[in-house]
Amino acid sequence: MIIDWHSHIYTPEEAADDLGTLDGKSGPRWGERGCPMVLENFLEAHYQNGIDISVVTNAAHYLRGKADHEELPAVQKWSDYAADVQEKYKGTLYSFATILPCGGAAFIKEAERAIRELGLKGIFIHSSHKGHYPDDDEARPFWELVQDLDVPVMIHPPHLGFGEERMKEYRLASSIGRPFDLCLALARLIVRGILEELPEKDRLKNPVVVRAYVRALVGAGEEQLVPAFASAAQNAGEKADNATLALAPALEPMVPSASWPEPPLVTCVTFP
């Protein structure tokens, strides 16, 4: 069985807007073909490549270009669309909600709605959003909810992040900025003790609190385990050497016959 767990699509409305890719307002645009991250293109690639199951997420880079009051409606629209996609292609596509952990109570409520009411299988967050990081105090209610929901969280880099003012040229945002922002977010989650504060009963049930698997741009795209993160995962009870199994909580109901290890609470962090 082939499972693709890192695939992005936009809602039709956001794809049609063809917003600038730097901040939702400026920067290069997709051009006359429009944004390629739409369901039709995704399904074509899915079937052509013999994929059995795909986990669908929305990178939602357009959120950066929206005013604060526009963010929640955009997130809610994705949740509804993601649920429709998951239902229409039941057994083939499984969707994650996209949430801003530092967005406040309304976003926490939306995360709960997406999982409990709409049946989405996990939560996608950015490693940073407009200067906010997932270890910020404002995000604590989000992590508490995640523990209660017992679903995987995918942490993904924004289009630009820390140090972006010097990375808008020479593709430095892709080669340096995004991987660095992702590593920074995970490092802060570790050193600030966010992961250690998980309830003891859950930590005993889930010995691998975090699987830290970061694709660093080293050499010709060689995948590297960042040593400090690997050590953190090893100290939690198991070597961080398999990114796919980190999605066990979401994939187990999809593939009942599979034999999964005890699932981690906070899952694989990746850079495409």
XYZ file of C-alpha atoms in Angstrom:
272
model
C 0.000 0.000 0.000
C 1.281 3.469 -0.936
C 0.347 6.366 1.362
C 1.101 9.959 0.397
C 0.792 12.054 3.522
C 2.251 15.373 2.342
C -0.031 16.867 -0.304
C -1.567 20.341 -0.453
C -4.647 21.778 -2.095
C -6.438 25.100 -1.744
C -10.143 25.775 -1.704
C -11.374 26.626 -5.226
C -11.970 30.237 -4.185
C -8.461 30.798 -2.842
C -6.875 29.076 -5.833
C -8.881 31.257 -8.212
C -7.737 34.437 -6.482
C -4.172 33.664 -7.589
C -2.686 35.732 -4.791
C 0.971 36.723 -4.705
C 3.104 33.977 -3.236
C 5.292 36.060 -0.923
C 2.687 37.419 1.437
C -0.672 36.985 -0.280
C -0.347 40.393 -1.891
C 3.057 40.705 -3.516
C 5.704 38.540 -5.084
C 5.521 36.102 -8.005
C 2.133 34.806 -9.080
C 1.153 31.475 -10.535
C 0.573 33.008 -13.957
C -2.060 32.418 -16.592
C -2.450 28.722 -15.729
C -3.586 29.668 -12.237
C -2.722 28.003 -8.942
C -1.962 24.291 -9.506
C -2.946 23.274 -5.966
C -6.531 22.335 -6.797
C -8.387 19.083 -6.248
C -8.604 18.169 -9.937
C -4.833 18.354 -10.466
C -4.210 16.538 -7.211
C -6.534 13.648 -8.070
C -4.963 13.278 -11.501
C -1.501 12.932 -9.957
C -2.852 10.653 -7.223
C -4.313 8.107 -9.635
C -1.572 8.336 -12.253
C 1.046 7.422 -9.648
C -0.865 4.535 -8.138
C -1.319 6.136 -4.713
C -3.721 4.226 -2.464
C -4.324 6.820 0.260
C -3.482 10.521 0.441
C -3.527 12.757 3.495
C -4.671 16.159 2.237
C -3.606 19.418 3.870
C -3.845 23.096 2.998
C -0.590 25.050 3.331
C -2.764 28.193 3.322
C 0.054 30.606 2.546
C -2.648 33.092 1.599
C -3.516 33.575 5.285
C -0.463 35.792 5.623
C -1.986 38.348 3.272
C -5.315 38.521 5.074
C -6.356 40.951 7.783
C -6.826 39.425 11.218
C -10.616 39.451 10.922
C -10.397 37.560 7.616
C -8.320 34.662 8.916
C -10.967 32.729 10.843
C -13.560 32.690 8.024
C -10.863 31.448 5.645
C -9.892 28.666 8.065
C -13.534 27.677 8.552
C -14.104 27.558 4.807
C -11.189 25.175 4.434
C -12.487 22.925 7.243
C -15.857 22.604 5.520
C -14.285 22.008 2.117
C -11.814 19.480 3.526
C -14.659 17.543 5.138
C -16.576 17.492 1.842
C -13.498 16.197 0.001
C -12.911 13.519 2.608
C -16.521 12.347 2.412
C -16.676 12.377 -1.392
C -13.473 10.331 -1.688
C -14.016 8.244 1.406
C -11.312 5.677 1.954
C -8.957 7.424 -0.464
C -8.472 10.986 0.803
C -8.205 11.999 4.453
C -8.101 15.667 5.410
C -6.413 17.765 8.076
C -7.731 21.046 9.475
C -5.545 24.151 9.152
C -5.394 26.102 12.420
C -3.527 29.132 13.801
C -2.464 28.015 17.317
C -1.976 31.593 18.530
C -5.206 32.841 17.005
C -7.209 32.787 20.219
C -10.327 31.055 21.503
C -12.181 31.148 18.185
C -9.457 29.106 16.495
C -9.406 26.598 19.360
C -13.148 26.201 18.945
C -12.699 25.746 15.194
C -10.070 23.051 15.744
C -12.485 21.169 17.972
C -15.304 21.539 15.442
C -13.085 20.302 12.619
C -12.134 17.120 14.479
C -15.198 16.276 16.567
C -17.981 17.433 14.235
C -16.483 17.282 10.752
C -14.350 14.209 11.377
C -11.048 15.549 10.028
C -8.084 13.354 10.922
C -5.466 15.792 12.180
C -4.344 19.402 12.383
C -1.904 21.331 10.197
C -0.126 24.382 11.619
C 2.616 26.684 10.397
C 5.953 26.833 12.194
C 5.259 30.578 12.424
C 2.561 33.012 11.384
C 3.048 36.768 11.386
C 5.757 36.494 14.027
C 3.899 34.050 16.287
C 5.396 30.627 17.059
C 3.669 27.501 18.413
C 5.569 27.654 21.723
C 4.074 31.091 22.511
C 1.926 31.257 25.641
C -1.082 32.049 23.461
C -0.777 28.574 21.919
C -0.999 26.638 25.207
C -4.782 26.100 24.898
C -4.178 24.661 21.436
C -1.764 22.018 22.707
C -4.083 21.170 25.576
C -6.880 20.603 23.084
C -4.642 18.497 20.835
C -3.910 16.187 23.752
C -7.600 15.824 24.439
C -8.446 15.197 20.785
C -5.530 12.724 20.428
C -4.849 13.592 16.782
C -1.568 14.189 14.945
C -0.263 17.697 14.320
C 1.740 18.448 11.189
C 4.077 21.436 11.573
C 4.933 23.001 8.226
C 7.028 26.042 7.289
C 5.325 29.222 6.113
C 6.267 30.645 2.738
C 8.593 33.038 4.556
C 9.537 33.176 8.188
C 12.287 34.349 10.505
C 14.784 36.621 8.755
C 12.578 36.969 5.698
C 13.620 40.564 5.055
C 16.949 39.231 3.763
C 15.599 36.143 1.984
C 13.262 37.401 -0.714
C 15.930 37.146 -3.402
C 18.002 34.269 -4.812
C 15.445 31.707 -3.570
C 16.969 31.978 -0.110
C 13.494 31.670 1.406
C 13.242 28.110 0.100
C 16.824 27.006 0.635
C 17.439 28.612 4.031
C 14.467 30.531 5.389
C 11.770 27.858 5.471
C 13.887 24.988 6.854
C 15.348 27.339 9.447
C 11.929 28.570 10.553
C 10.780 24.991 10.963
C 13.847 24.017 12.995
C 13.454 27.126 15.136
C 9.830 26.295 15.923
C 10.611 22.724 16.915
C 13.669 23.737 18.932
C 11.606 26.249 20.903
C 8.917 23.639 21.591
C 11.633 21.424 23.028
C 13.717 23.917 25.007
C 10.699 25.735 26.449
C 9.451 22.417 27.829
C 6.133 22.390 25.979
C 6.469 18.699 25.125
C 7.569 17.794 28.642
C 4.434 19.366 30.052
C 2.187 16.781 28.415
C 0.191 14.907 31.082
C 2.162 12.007 32.515
C -0.573 9.491 31.705
C -0.417 10.452 28.035
C 3.367 10.397 27.995
C 3.345 6.855 29.381
C 0.775 5.801 26.803
C 2.702 7.513 24.008
C 6.427 7.105 24.734
C 7.455 8.890 21.548
C 6.318 12.399 22.408
C 7.760 13.784 19.198
C 9.234 12.269 16.076
C 11.642 14.907 14.904
C 12.344 14.190 11.269
C 13.521 17.231 9.379
C 14.501 17.152 5.736
C 17.453 19.506 5.673
C 18.677 20.816 2.373
C 22.101 19.218 2.565
C 24.028 18.333 -0.565
C 21.818 17.045 -3.359
C 18.643 16.954 -1.314
C 19.987 14.369 1.111
C 17.626 13.743 4.025
C 19.264 14.324 7.367
C 18.091 13.837 10.915
C 18.876 16.964 12.868
C 20.959 15.499 15.732
C 19.500 17.549 18.576
C 15.957 16.684 17.577
C 16.811 13.022 17.106
C 18.293 12.975 20.603
C 15.154 14.551 22.031
C 13.023 11.868 20.444
C 15.371 9.106 21.589
C 15.196 10.413 25.136
C 11.424 10.189 24.866
C 11.741 6.479 24.305
C 12.344 5.572 20.670
C 14.639 6.434 17.797
C 13.190 9.037 15.423
C 13.823 7.170 12.216
C 10.477 6.682 10.522
C 8.384 9.646 9.508
C 5.504 7.675 7.999
C 4.668 5.806 11.193
C 4.331 9.139 12.972
C 0.887 9.425 11.388
C -0.336 6.290 13.149
C -3.219 8.002 15.010
C -4.726 9.235 11.746
C -3.902 6.219 9.601
C -4.997 3.445 11.948
C -8.734 3.845 11.177
C -7.865 3.969 7.482
C -5.819 0.766 7.501
C -7.199 -1.418 10.313
C -5.029 -4.376 9.345
C -1.803 -2.435 9.815
C 0.266 -2.922 12.946
C 1.210 0.495 14.268
C 3.475 1.365 17.220
C 2.185 3.455 20.083
C 1.285 6.820 18.489
C 3.049 10.072 19.388
C 1.036 13.111 20.368
C 2.977 15.564 18.252
C 4.000 14.105 14.974
C 6.417 14.375 12.116
C 7.779 17.756 11.168
C 8.770 17.935 7.549
C 10.038 20.243 4.838
C 9.095 19.477 1.227
